[in-house]
């Protein structure tokens, strides 16, 4: 008798990939995917600790699953990923209905844990070596395949919990990555996205991130290659030159988290670059690839951030004019250095700064999107548009969504069309006149 599993994923793309690894492991055992939580013998929540809000969502979800378990006592619940690593003791003490607490480096052992009598089963050992080589992710059908190329983070930005939940940096071998890319192409994926907490600090001996990107452009059938998230400190001119030389195979998009604009705050965040260095990187990128989409992550209300610091952040945003940005209020995280600093920016000020930042970014997004009008661009077709069955949607190389008439386009085709309009965060390519 096959048993059924159901996985819910929170947090970043690295977790999306890990959930596919988990699904692959379970499918190699006596498990098949269930259609939902009600239909499962095993539910795994793959969790995120990056901000307090991310953890709260999972706490309330666990409450709901507790009720489900009352109705279905055979159900096993596993908390896996970053929260398992961060909150093991709390979960074990306060949530006795959780049957497994597994950190991000423990998944290879799941086949044994499925048959363990321990209650709960706990494994939160972090590894210096685990990169899940030899395990095959069970991917959902689609255009894009995630490929994790490195794990962990050694940067220790002072606000960030990731180095504690994910452990030390380690890279996969080039051959295993190339093999996985080939297999993805054979399975029909048109695009791959390379993943790592610090994707561009990838290295295998003398073989660096830009060498890997270049090697991947040789894989037949892959139409587009993306990656996320790089750290500004490790952006090299060699990397940007590979972008320029390998267009359109390598997408013209860099997600380059800035976090803050003032040098004082950047130093306290331990970001290891200055405002000047960041702006020089942007100039260098745009010199080699003028139409590169540049997106970012920002944090407002970091401990000690003054009004003047925040104004500097706005000034840098005005200079760069990012294509889009993820913007967050600072959230103190346990273990981190910033947690020992006084969280002295009030909630009201954090909210006001976030609102102002979002409003400014909205102007820049509109500016960048409207600049695309009249251009002929390559679009990788994804699926039917949500709003109309007569239209399809796809993505530009610079990572913007475009809506266009269905005609006889099929998902995964790389097509060329002229952009005719921009509204919010959507581009349109519609017949004119
Ligand atoms: N490795 C990536 C980011 C991973 S976390 C990088 O360095 O760019 C994703 C984003 O969450 C970060 O870029 C940051 O903007 C935000 N973030 C991380 N810790 C945070 C915290 N304690 N409070 C608020 N935002 C945070
Ligand atoms: Fe966190 Fe900084 Fe590492 Fe990104 S680089 S995961 S923000 S510590
Ligand atoms: Fe969250 Fe862990 Fe990713 S903390 S952002 S799921 S690495």
GROMACS .gro file of C-alpha atoms in nm, residues 21-366:
model
  346
   21UNK     CA    1   1.465   1.700  -0.334
   22UNK     CA    2   1.233   1.593  -0.048
   23UNK     CA    3   0.963   1.489  -0.296
   24UNK     CA    4   1.226   1.290  -0.488
   25UNK     CA    5   1.339   1.110  -0.172
   26UNK     CA    6   0.982   1.028  -0.060
   27UNK     CA    7   0.887   0.907  -0.408
   28UNK     CA    8   1.182   0.666  -0.399
   29UNK     CA    9   1.026   0.516  -0.082
   30UNK     CA   10   0.673   0.386  -0.027
   31UNK     CA   11   0.524   0.734  -0.082
   32UNK     CA   12   0.330   0.901  -0.363
   33UNK     CA   13   0.224   1.267  -0.378
   34UNK     CA   14  -0.116   1.338  -0.220
   35UNK     CA   15  -0.350   1.601  -0.361
   36UNK     CA   16  -0.367   1.809  -0.040
   37UNK     CA   17  -0.317   1.804   0.336
   38UNK     CA   18  -0.647   1.621   0.396
   39UNK     CA   19  -0.533   1.345   0.165
   40UNK     CA   20  -0.190   1.288   0.326
   41UNK     CA   21  -0.030   1.039   0.567
   42UNK     CA   22   0.275   1.264   0.596
   43UNK     CA   23   0.280   1.645   0.581
   44UNK     CA   24   0.610   1.830   0.566
   45UNK     CA   25   0.629   2.205   0.622
   46UNK     CA   26   0.954   2.331   0.468
   47UNK     CA   27   1.004   2.650   0.664
   48UNK     CA   28   1.179   2.989   0.669
   49UNK     CA   29   1.320   3.193   0.960
   50UNK     CA   30   1.443   3.500   0.776
   51UNK     CA   31   1.192   3.738   0.938
   52UNK     CA   32   0.967   3.691   1.237
   53UNK     CA   33   0.660   3.712   1.014
   54UNK     CA   34   0.778   3.408   0.814
   55UNK     CA   35   0.788   3.204   1.136
   56UNK     CA   36   0.449   3.329   1.256
   57UNK     CA   37   0.285   3.201   0.939
   58UNK     CA   38   0.416   2.853   1.008
   59UNK     CA   39   0.318   2.863   1.376
   60UNK     CA   40  -0.042   2.931   1.280
   61UNK     CA   41  -0.032   2.667   1.008
   62UNK     CA   42   0.092   2.415   1.266
   63UNK     CA   43  -0.212   2.497   1.479
   64UNK     CA   44  -0.439   2.404   1.188
   65UNK     CA   45  -0.250   2.082   1.124
   66UNK     CA   46  -0.282   1.989   1.491
   67UNK     CA   47  -0.660   1.995   1.444
   68UNK     CA   48  -0.625   1.782   1.130
   69UNK     CA   49  -0.424   1.528   1.324
   70UNK     CA   50  -0.705   1.495   1.580
   71UNK     CA   51  -0.933   1.381   1.296
   72UNK     CA   52  -0.665   1.162   1.140
   73UNK     CA   53  -0.443   1.019   1.418
   74UNK     CA   54  -0.229   0.825   1.167
   75UNK     CA   55  -0.107   1.153   1.017
   76UNK     CA   56   0.262   1.237   1.069
   77UNK     CA   57   0.373   1.599   1.067
   78UNK     CA   58   0.730   1.705   0.990
   79UNK     CA   59   0.876   2.051   1.040
   80UNK     CA   60   1.179   2.080   0.812
   81UNK     CA   61   1.411   2.354   0.688
   82UNK     CA   62   1.531   2.674   0.853
   83UNK     CA   63   1.278   2.691   1.139
   84UNK     CA   64   1.357   2.334   1.237
   85UNK     CA   65   1.718   2.441   1.264
   86UNK     CA   66   1.636   2.762   1.451
   87UNK     CA   67   1.354   2.650   1.683
   88UNK     CA   68   1.417   2.283   1.752
   89UNK     CA   69   1.395   2.316   2.133
   90UNK     CA   70   1.079   2.526   2.123
   91UNK     CA   71   0.901   2.288   1.884
   92UNK     CA   72   0.993   1.979   2.082
   93UNK     CA   73   0.875   2.142   2.406
   94UNK     CA   74   0.555   2.312   2.293
   95UNK     CA   75   0.435   2.116   1.989
   96UNK     CA   76   0.424   1.747   2.081
   97UNK     CA   77   0.213   1.669   1.773
   98UNK     CA   78   0.515   1.740   1.548
   99UNK     CA   79   0.669   1.401   1.463
  100UNK     CA   80   0.986   1.513   1.284
  101UNK     CA   81   1.216   1.814   1.322
  102UNK     CA   82   1.469   1.807   1.040
  103UNK     CA   83   1.723   2.076   0.949
  104UNK     CA   84   1.819   2.153   0.588
  105UNK     CA   85   2.121   1.920   0.579
  106UNK     CA   86   1.945   1.608   0.711
  107UNK     CA   87   1.717   1.508   0.423
  108UNK     CA   88   1.936   1.227   0.290
  109UNK     CA   89   1.855   1.031   0.609
  110UNK     CA   90   1.477   1.058   0.572
  111UNK     CA   91   1.434   0.697   0.450
  112UNK     CA   92   1.562   0.574   0.790
  113UNK     CA   93   1.366   0.836   0.981
  114UNK     CA   94   1.041   0.724   0.818
  115UNK     CA   95   1.080   0.396   1.001
  116UNK     CA   96   1.214   0.533   1.328
  117UNK     CA   97   1.026   0.480   1.655
  118UNK     CA   98   1.160   0.806   1.802
  119UNK     CA   99   0.898   1.066   1.875
  120UNK     CA  100   0.984   1.317   1.758
  121UNK     CA  101   1.267   1.229   1.521
  122UNK     CA  102   1.519   1.513   1.544
  123UNK     CA  103   1.815   1.582   1.316
  124UNK     CA  104   1.948   1.934   1.297
  125UNK     CA  105   2.313   1.854   1.226
  126UNK     CA  106   2.463   2.095   0.976
  127UNK     CA  107   2.717   1.955   0.732
  128UNK     CA  108   3.026   2.103   0.570
  129UNK     CA  109   2.981   1.879   0.268
  130UNK     CA  110   2.616   1.796   0.198
  131UNK     CA  111   2.512   1.927  -0.146
  132UNK     CA  112   2.260   1.649  -0.221
  133UNK     CA  113   2.465   1.513  -0.510
  134UNK     CA  114   2.320   1.190  -0.644
  135UNK     CA  115   1.966   1.269  -0.530
  136UNK     CA  116   1.715   1.363  -0.794
  137UNK     CA  117   1.466   1.645  -0.743
  138UNK     CA  118   1.110   1.560  -0.837
  139UNK     CA  119   1.015   1.870  -1.033
  140UNK     CA  120   0.676   2.003  -1.112
  141UNK     CA  121   0.615   2.052  -1.482
  142UNK     CA  122   0.688   2.401  -1.603
  143UNK     CA  123   0.927   2.620  -1.793
  144UNK     CA  124   1.195   2.665  -1.528
  145UNK     CA  125   1.403   2.411  -1.336
  146UNK     CA  126   1.578   2.520  -1.015
  147UNK     CA  127   1.932   2.387  -0.974
  148UNK     CA  128   2.105   2.440  -0.642
  149UNK     CA  129   2.478   2.489  -0.704
  150UNK     CA  130   2.600   2.583  -0.358
  151UNK     CA  131   2.460   2.576  -0.006
  152UNK     CA  132   2.517   2.778   0.308
  153UNK     CA  133   2.650   3.127   0.364
  154UNK     CA  134   2.972   3.256   0.521
  155UNK     CA  135   2.896   3.627   0.483
  156UNK     CA  136   2.734   3.680   0.825
  157UNK     CA  137   2.549   4.001   0.750
  158UNK     CA  138   2.474   4.119   1.101
  159UNK     CA  139   2.091   4.104   1.064
  160UNK     CA  140   2.068   3.765   0.894
  161UNK     CA  141   1.987   3.424   1.036
  162UNK     CA  142   2.073   3.227   0.721
  163UNK     CA  143   2.437   3.148   0.815
  164UNK     CA  144   2.300   2.989   1.134
  165UNK     CA  145   2.017   2.793   0.975
  166UNK     CA  146   2.204   2.684   0.662
  167UNK     CA  147   2.559   2.649   0.787
  168UNK     CA  148   2.886   2.690   0.600
  169UNK     CA  149   2.931   2.753   0.230
  170UNK     CA  150   2.998   2.457   0.004
  171UNK     CA  151   2.979   2.417  -0.375
  172UNK     CA  152   2.874   2.126  -0.592
  173UNK     CA  153   3.109   1.980  -0.849
  174UNK     CA  154   3.083   2.135  -1.198
  175UNK     CA  155   3.013   1.792  -1.347
  176UNK     CA  156   2.713   1.721  -1.123
  177UNK     CA  157   2.567   2.062  -1.208
  178UNK     CA  158   2.621   2.010  -1.581
  179UNK     CA  159   2.461   1.665  -1.554
  180UNK     CA  160   2.160   1.808  -1.375
  181UNK     CA  161   2.127   2.082  -1.638
  182UNK     CA  162   2.138   1.820  -1.916
  183UNK     CA  163   1.879   1.610  -1.742
  184UNK     CA  164   1.655   1.916  -1.699
  185UNK     CA  165   1.679   1.987  -2.072
  186UNK     CA  166   1.596   1.623  -2.152
  187UNK     CA  167   1.293   1.647  -1.923
  188UNK     CA  168   1.178   1.941  -2.134
  189UNK     CA  169   1.267   2.243  -1.918
  190UNK     CA  170   1.355   2.546  -2.130
  191UNK     CA  171   1.510   2.755  -1.854
  192UNK     CA  172   1.731   2.682  -1.554
  193UNK     CA  173   1.785   2.902  -1.250
  194UNK     CA  174   2.102   2.840  -1.051
  195UNK     CA  175   2.049   2.882  -0.680
  196UNK     CA  176   2.262   2.960  -0.380
  197UNK     CA  177   2.241   3.185  -0.074
  198UNK     CA  178   2.549   3.347  -0.224
  199UNK     CA  179   2.533   3.202  -0.569
  200UNK     CA  180   2.832   3.389  -0.712
  201UNK     CA  181   3.072   3.285  -0.440
  202UNK     CA  182   3.047   2.943  -0.607
  203UNK     CA  183   3.386   2.786  -0.665
  204UNK     CA  184   3.531   2.447  -0.735
  205UNK     CA  185   3.909   2.484  -0.715
  206UNK     CA  186   4.003   2.740  -0.979
  207UNK     CA  187   3.667   2.697  -1.154
  208UNK     CA  188   3.460   3.006  -1.064
  209UNK     CA  189   3.098   3.110  -1.101
  210UNK     CA  190   3.147   3.278  -1.441
  211UNK     CA  191   3.324   2.964  -1.570
  212UNK     CA  192   3.023   2.759  -1.465
  213UNK     CA  193   2.780   2.996  -1.637
  214UNK     CA  194   2.982   2.980  -1.957
  215UNK     CA  195   3.001   2.599  -1.945
  216UNK     CA  196   2.623   2.579  -1.897
  217UNK     CA  197   2.560   2.778  -2.215
  218UNK     CA  198   2.689   2.469  -2.403
  219UNK     CA  199   2.406   2.249  -2.271
  220UNK     CA  200   2.173   2.177  -2.561
  221UNK     CA  201   1.806   2.261  -2.519
  222UNK     CA  202   1.846   2.518  -2.240
  223UNK     CA  203   1.718   2.844  -2.385
  224UNK     CA  204   1.777   3.065  -2.085
  225UNK     CA  205   1.996   3.060  -1.775
  226UNK     CA  206   1.922   3.263  -1.463
  227UNK     CA  207   2.071   3.270  -1.114
  228UNK     CA  208   1.993   3.411  -0.770
  229UNK     CA  209   2.108   3.567  -0.537
  230UNK     CA  210   2.452   3.708  -0.598
  231UNK     CA  211   2.633   3.921  -0.339
  232UNK     CA  212   2.780   4.255  -0.456
  233UNK     CA  213   3.119   4.172  -0.302
  234UNK     CA  214   3.162   3.878  -0.541
  235UNK     CA  215   3.044   4.046  -0.863
  236UNK     CA  216   3.341   4.051  -1.100
  237UNK     CA  217   3.394   4.215  -1.438
  238UNK     CA  218   3.461   3.863  -1.573
  239UNK     CA  219   3.106   3.765  -1.473
  240UNK     CA  220   2.951   4.068  -1.641
  241UNK     CA  221   3.160   4.005  -1.955
  242UNK     CA  222   3.021   3.649  -1.969
  243UNK     CA  223   2.671   3.803  -1.951
  244UNK     CA  224   2.758   4.030  -2.245
  245UNK     CA  225   2.918   3.752  -2.450
  246UNK     CA  226   2.650   3.489  -2.389
  247UNK     CA  227   2.334   3.683  -2.466
  248UNK     CA  228   2.058   3.576  -2.500
  249UNK     CA  229   2.141   3.237  -2.340
  250UNK     CA  230   2.229   3.404  -2.012
  251UNK     CA  231   1.942   3.627  -1.909
  252UNK     CA  232   2.018   3.998  -1.880
  253UNK     CA  233   1.910   4.024  -1.518
  254UNK     CA  234   2.103   4.063  -1.195
  255UNK     CA  235   1.932   4.060  -0.857
  256UNK     CA  236   2.180   4.262  -0.655
  257UNK     CA  237   2.070   4.320  -0.294
  258UNK     CA  238   2.173   4.668  -0.178
  259UNK     CA  239   1.998   4.656   0.166
  260UNK     CA  240   2.086   5.018   0.258
  261UNK     CA  241   2.247   5.323   0.099
  262UNK     CA  242   2.443   5.480   0.382
  263UNK     CA  243   2.797   5.361   0.445
  264UNK     CA  244   2.747   5.380   0.820
  265UNK     CA  245   2.450   5.141   0.804
  266UNK     CA  246   2.620   4.915   0.548
  267UNK     CA  247   2.918   4.885   0.781
  268UNK     CA  248   2.697   4.799   1.078
  269UNK     CA  249   2.517   4.546   0.858
  270UNK     CA  250   2.856   4.392   0.771
  271UNK     CA  251   2.771   4.412   0.402
  272UNK     CA  252   3.142   4.450   0.305
  273UNK     CA  253   3.083   4.710   0.031
  274UNK     CA  254   3.034   5.086   0.032
  275UNK     CA  255   2.777   5.298  -0.148
  276UNK     CA  256   3.052   5.403  -0.392
  277UNK     CA  257   3.153   5.043  -0.465
  278UNK     CA  258   2.791   4.946  -0.527
  279UNK     CA  259   2.733   5.239  -0.765
  280UNK     CA  260   3.055   5.154  -0.953
  281UNK     CA  261   2.928   4.798  -0.994
  282UNK     CA  262   2.602   4.926  -1.140
  283UNK     CA  263   2.798   5.148  -1.386
  284UNK     CA  264   3.024   4.858  -1.482
  285UNK     CA  265   2.722   4.630  -1.538
  286UNK     CA  266   2.540   4.887  -1.752
  287UNK     CA  267   2.859   4.962  -1.951
  288UNK     CA  268   2.882   4.597  -2.065
  289UNK     CA  269   2.509   4.517  -2.078
  290UNK     CA  270   2.310   4.841  -2.115
  291UNK     CA  271   1.970   4.671  -2.095
  292UNK     CA  272   2.048   4.460  -1.788
  293UNK     CA  273   1.751   4.438  -1.550
  294UNK     CA  274   1.884   4.523  -1.204
  295UNK     CA  275   1.665   4.436  -0.905
  296UNK     CA  276   1.736   4.451  -0.534
  297UNK     CA  277   1.645   4.379  -0.171
  298UNK     CA  278   1.620   4.659   0.086
  299UNK     CA  279   1.585   4.673   0.463
  300UNK     CA  280   1.454   4.984   0.644
  301UNK     CA  281   1.482   5.057   1.015
  302UNK     CA  282   1.805   4.870   1.084
  303UNK     CA  283   1.930   4.949   1.441
  304UNK     CA  284   2.076   5.300   1.450
  305UNK     CA  285   1.938   5.403   1.107
  306UNK     CA  286   1.887   5.780   1.130
  307UNK     CA  287   1.668   5.997   0.913
  308UNK     CA  288   1.985   6.113   0.734
  309UNK     CA  289   2.090   5.750   0.669
  310UNK     CA  290   1.748   5.676   0.525
  311UNK     CA  291   1.764   5.986   0.298
  312UNK     CA  292   2.094   5.849   0.164
  313UNK     CA  293   1.924   5.520   0.086
  314UNK     CA  294   1.661   5.709  -0.113
  315UNK     CA  295   1.937   5.901  -0.293
  316UNK     CA  296   2.113   5.579  -0.399
  317UNK     CA  297   1.780   5.435  -0.514
  318UNK     CA  298   1.731   5.748  -0.730
  319UNK     CA  299   2.076   5.707  -0.882
  320UNK     CA  300   2.029   5.339  -0.970
  321UNK     CA  301   1.654   5.333  -1.049
  322UNK     CA  302   1.609   4.961  -0.992
  323UNK     CA  303   1.371   4.767  -1.216
  324UNK     CA  304   1.204   4.630  -0.904
  325UNK     CA  305   1.280   4.567  -0.538
  326UNK     CA  306   1.179   4.353  -0.243
  327UNK     CA  307   1.157   4.585   0.057
  328UNK     CA  308   1.140   4.482   0.421
  329UNK     CA  309   1.121   4.628   0.771
  330UNK     CA  310   1.412   4.514   0.984
  331UNK     CA  311   1.316   4.218   1.201
  332UNK     CA  312   1.556   4.118   1.483
  333UNK     CA  313   1.664   3.755   1.455
  334UNK     CA  314   1.809   3.535   1.729
  335UNK     CA  315   2.182   3.445   1.718
  336UNK     CA  316   2.264   3.742   1.492
  337UNK     CA  317   2.494   4.028   1.586
  338UNK     CA  318   2.228   4.288   1.515
  339UNK     CA  319   1.999   4.123   1.769
  340UNK     CA  320   2.238   4.250   2.036
  341UNK     CA  321   2.202   4.607   1.904
  342UNK     CA  322   1.915   4.816   2.030
  343UNK     CA  323   1.616   4.785   1.790
  344UNK     CA  324   1.576   5.162   1.828
  345UNK     CA  325   1.380   5.263   1.518
  346UNK     CA  326   1.016   5.265   1.625
  347UNK     CA  327   0.759   5.053   1.446
  348UNK     CA  328   0.586   5.372   1.327
  349UNK     CA  329   0.906   5.509   1.176
  350UNK     CA  330   0.989   5.174   1.015
  351UNK     CA  331   0.644   5.168   0.857
  352UNK     CA  332   0.670   5.528   0.736
  353UNK     CA  333   1.014   5.465   0.582
  354UNK     CA  334   0.893   5.148   0.415
  355UNK     CA  335   0.593   5.332   0.267
  356UNK     CA  336   0.819   5.607   0.134
  357UNK     CA  337   1.065   5.357  -0.012
  358UNK     CA  338   0.788   5.159  -0.181
  359UNK     CA  339   0.641   5.477  -0.331
  360UNK     CA  340   0.979   5.580  -0.474
  361UNK     CA  341   1.044   5.231  -0.611
  362UNK     CA  342   0.703   5.236  -0.777
  363UNK     CA  343   0.810   5.544  -0.975
  364UNK     CA  344   1.134   5.375  -1.077
  365UNK     CA  345   0.957   5.054  -1.176
  366UNK     CA  346   0.721   5.252  -1.395
   0.00000   0.00000   0.00000
